[in-house]
Coordinates of C-alpha atoms in Angstrom, one line a residue:
Chain V
X20 CA 128.4 157.8 134.7
X21 CA 127.2 160.4 132.2
X22 CA 123.5 159.5 132.0
X23 CA 121.8 161.8 129.5
X24 CA 124.1 164.4 127.7
X25 CA 122.7 167.4 125.8
X26 CA 124.6 169.7 123.6
X27 CA 124.9 172.7 123.3
X28 CA 124.0 174.1 126.8
X29 CA 123.3 177.6 125.4
X30 CA 122.4 178.8 121.9
X31 CA 121.3 182.1 120.4
X32 CA 119.7 182.1 117.0
X33 CA 118.3 184.7 114.7
X34 CA 114.8 184.2 113.3
X35 CA 114.8 181.8 110.4
X36 CA 118.1 180.1 111.3
X37 CA 118.2 176.3 111.7
X38 CA 119.9 174.2 114.3
X39 CA 120.0 170.7 115.8
X40 CA 120.0 169.9 119.5
X41 CA 121.9 166.8 120.3
X42 CA 121.0 164.2 122.9
X43 CA 122.8 161.0 123.9
X44 CA 122.2 158.5 126.7
X45 CA 124.5 155.8 127.9
X46 CA 122.0 153.8 129.9
X47 CA 120.8 151.5 127.1
X48 CA 117.3 153.0 127.4
X49 CA 114.8 152.2 124.8
X50 CA 112.7 155.3 124.9
X51 CA 113.8 158.9 124.5
X52 CA 111.9 162.2 124.7
X53 CA 112.2 165.9 124.0
X54 CA 110.5 168.4 126.2
X55 CA 110.4 172.2 126.4
X56 CA 110.0 174.2 129.6
X57 CA 108.3 177.6 129.5
X58 CA 107.3 179.7 132.5
X59 CA 103.9 178.8 133.8
X60 CA 103.6 176.0 131.3
X61 CA 105.7 173.3 132.9
X62 CA 107.3 170.7 130.7
X63 CA 105.6 170.0 127.4
X64 CA 106.4 167.0 125.2
X65 CA 107.6 167.8 121.7
X66 CA 108.4 164.4 120.3
X67 CA 109.3 161.0 121.6
X68 CA 110.8 157.8 120.4
X69 CA 109.4 154.7 122.1
X70 CA 112.1 152.5 120.6
X71 CA 114.9 152.7 118.1
X72 CA 113.4 153.3 114.6
X73 CA 110.2 154.9 115.8
X74 CA 109.2 158.6 116.5
X75 CA 105.9 160.2 117.3
X76 CA 104.5 163.6 118.0
X77 CA 103.9 164.9 121.5
X78 CA 101.9 167.8 122.7
X79 CA 103.7 170.6 120.8
X80 CA 105.4 169.2 117.7
X81 CA 104.9 172.1 115.2
X82 CA 108.1 173.6 114.0
X83 CA 110.3 170.7 115.1
X84 CA 111.6 167.5 113.6
X85 CA 113.4 164.6 115.2
X86 CA 115.8 161.8 114.3
X87 CA 116.4 158.7 116.3
X88 CA 119.9 158.1 115.0
X89 CA 120.5 154.9 116.9
X90 CA 119.6 153.5 120.4
X91 CA 121.8 156.1 122.1
X92 CA 121.0 159.3 120.2
X93 CA 117.9 161.4 119.6
X94 CA 118.2 164.8 118.0
X95 CA 115.8 167.7 117.7
X96 CA 115.9 170.0 114.7
X97 CA 114.5 173.5 114.3
X98 CA 114.3 174.1 110.5
X99 CA 113.4 177.8 110.7
X100 CA 113.6 179.1 114.2
X101 CA 111.0 181.5 115.5
X102 CA 110.9 183.7 118.7
X103 CA 108.1 181.5 120.1
X104 CA 110.7 178.6 120.2
X105 CA 112.7 180.5 122.8
X106 CA 112.7 178.0 125.7
X107 CA 114.7 175.5 127.7
X108 CA 114.8 172.2 126.0
X109 CA 115.2 168.9 127.9
X110 CA 116.0 165.5 126.6
X111 CA 115.0 162.5 128.7
X112 CA 115.2 158.7 128.4
X113 CA 113.5 155.8 130.0
X114 CA 113.9 152.1 130.3
X115 CA 111.0 149.8 131.1
X116 CA 110.2 151.5 134.3
X117 CA 108.0 154.6 134.9
X118 CA 110.6 157.2 135.6
X119 CA 112.4 159.5 133.2
X120 CA 116.1 160.5 133.4
X121 CA 116.7 164.0 132.2
X122 CA 119.7 165.8 130.7
X123 CA 120.7 169.2 132.1
X124 CA 119.0 171.2 129.3
X125 CA 119.7 173.5 126.4
X126 CA 118.8 177.2 126.8
X127 CA 117.8 178.5 123.4
X128 CA 117.0 182.1 122.6
X129 CA 115.6 183.1 119.2
X130 CA 115.9 186.8 118.4
Chain D
X19 CA 93.6 171.3 127.6
X20 CA 95.9 170.6 130.5
X21 CA 95.7 167.0 131.6
X22 CA 97.8 167.5 134.7
X23 CA 97.3 170.7 136.7
X24 CA 99.2 172.2 139.6
X25 CA 97.2 175.3 140.6
X26 CA 99.6 176.7 143.1
X27 CA 102.6 178.4 141.4
X28 CA 104.5 178.8 144.7
X29 CA 104.4 177.7 148.3
X30 CA 106.4 179.0 151.3
X31 CA 107.0 176.9 154.4
X32 CA 109.0 177.2 157.6
X33 CA 111.8 174.8 158.1
X34 CA 110.7 171.7 160.1
X35 CA 107.0 172.1 159.1
X36 CA 105.1 170.0 156.6
X37 CA 105.0 171.0 152.9
X38 CA 101.9 169.9 150.9
X39 CA 102.0 170.1 147.1
X40 CA 98.8 169.4 145.2
X41 CA 98.1 168.1 141.7
X42 CA 94.9 167.3 139.8
X43 CA 94.5 165.3 136.6
X44 CA 91.8 164.7 134.1
X45 CA 92.7 161.5 132.3
X46 CA 91.6 158.3 134.0
X47 CA 93.9 156.2 131.8
X48 CA 97.1 157.3 133.6
X49 CA 98.8 154.3 135.3
X50 CA 101.6 156.0 137.2
X51 CA 101.9 159.4 138.9
X52 CA 105.3 160.8 139.6
X53 CA 106.9 163.8 141.3
X54 CA 110.1 165.4 140.0
X55 CA 112.3 168.0 141.6
X56 CA 114.1 170.7 139.7
X57 CA 116.9 173.0 140.8
X58 CA 117.9 176.0 138.7
X59 CA 120.1 175.2 135.7
X60 CA 119.6 171.5 136.2
X61 CA 117.3 168.9 134.6
X62 CA 114.4 167.5 136.6
X63 CA 115.2 164.5 138.8
X64 CA 112.8 161.8 139.9
X65 CA 111.6 162.0 143.5
X66 CA 108.8 159.5 144.1
X67 CA 106.0 157.7 142.2
X68 CA 102.8 155.9 142.9
X69 CA 101.0 153.3 140.9
X70 CA 97.3 154.0 140.0
X71 CA 96.4 150.9 142.0
X72 CA 97.8 152.3 145.3
X73 CA 96.7 155.2 147.4
X74 CA 99.9 155.9 149.3
X75 CA 103.7 155.6 148.8
X76 CA 106.3 156.6 151.2
X77 CA 110.0 157.2 150.9
X78 CA 111.8 158.8 153.8
X79 CA 110.5 162.3 154.3
X80 CA 108.4 162.1 151.2
X81 CA 104.9 160.7 150.9
X82 CA 102.6 160.7 147.9
X83 CA 98.9 160.2 148.3
X84 CA 96.5 159.4 145.4
X85 CA 92.7 159.9 145.5
X86 CA 91.5 158.3 142.3
X87 CA 87.9 159.2 142.7
X88 CA 88.8 162.8 143.0
X89 CA 91.6 162.6 140.4
X90 CA 93.9 164.2 142.9
X91 CA 97.3 163.5 144.3
X92 CA 99.5 165.3 146.8
X93 CA 103.1 165.2 147.9
X94 CA 103.9 165.6 151.6
X95 CA 107.4 166.6 152.8
X96 CA 108.0 166.2 156.5
X97 CA 110.0 167.8 157.9
X98 CA 110.8 170.4 155.3
X99 CA 114.4 171.4 155.0
X100 CA 116.0 174.5 153.2
X101 CA 117.5 172.1 150.7
X102 CA 114.0 171.1 149.6
X103 CA 113.6 174.6 148.0
X104 CA 113.1 173.8 144.3
X105 CA 110.4 173.5 141.7
X106 CA 108.3 170.4 142.0
X107 CA 106.6 168.9 138.9
X108 CA 103.7 166.6 139.1
X109 CA 103.6 164.1 136.2
X110 CA 101.4 161.3 134.9
X111 CA 102.3 158.5 132.6
X112 CA 99.8 157.0 130.2
X113 CA 99.6 153.2 129.7
X114 CA 99.3 153.5 125.9
X115 CA 100.8 155.4 123.1
X116 CA 104.5 155.2 123.9
X117 CA 103.9 155.6 127.7
X118 CA 104.1 159.4 127.4
X119 CA 104.6 161.3 130.5
X120 CA 102.6 164.6 130.9
X121 CA 103.8 167.2 133.3
X122 CA 102.0 169.9 135.3
X123 CA 103.2 173.5 135.4
X124 CA 105.2 173.1 138.6
X125 CA 105.1 174.5 142.1
X126 CA 108.0 176.5 143.4
X127 CA 108.6 175.6 147.1
X128 CA 110.5 177.9 149.4
X129 CA 111.6 176.5 152.7
X130 CA 112.6 179.3 155.1
X131 CA 115.3 178.6 157.7

């Protein structure tokens, strides 16, 4: 049972490069979320998709875009990476209940 | 403005003793409060939750207490075990706007054998 799968696990970018972080869940969950984790800041919500076909901004959306490709997949795109976007990124999904299921994360470094 | 605050970055406890992790929140519209546990190089995993209409929820060694008037919740782990050493995130879910979950900064728990 895969749960929430994120790719890649590690990525190094140069300032100004673009990339897309992929996330897929196999639990038939309606809602999907992207968080970033930074030391002393906890997990901060970047974007979320309450249901297929909808996306909304979270706490720290600047510099990111998202696509809810279908019910399973929710991608996060950095159009022009900046050093401030160096972080660990987590994708999560949720069904009707209160708890989130997280992927194992993508460690991103922007030089 | 942090809506969910964990003011203790770390906590060290002896094996077998009680661990108490604290959390404060500011938004009275949260309807669920949750604790997640995170090991290095892994994603957070759900530990225990409590509805805003309750004041206590227990699951084995883990108990969460909610004091709505003080906007405060705590996680008690009894007895603490070395395998409990991890980062614990307090989180709160809103009842509107996509049911977003907001996290605190986390508390790193060290349980010494």
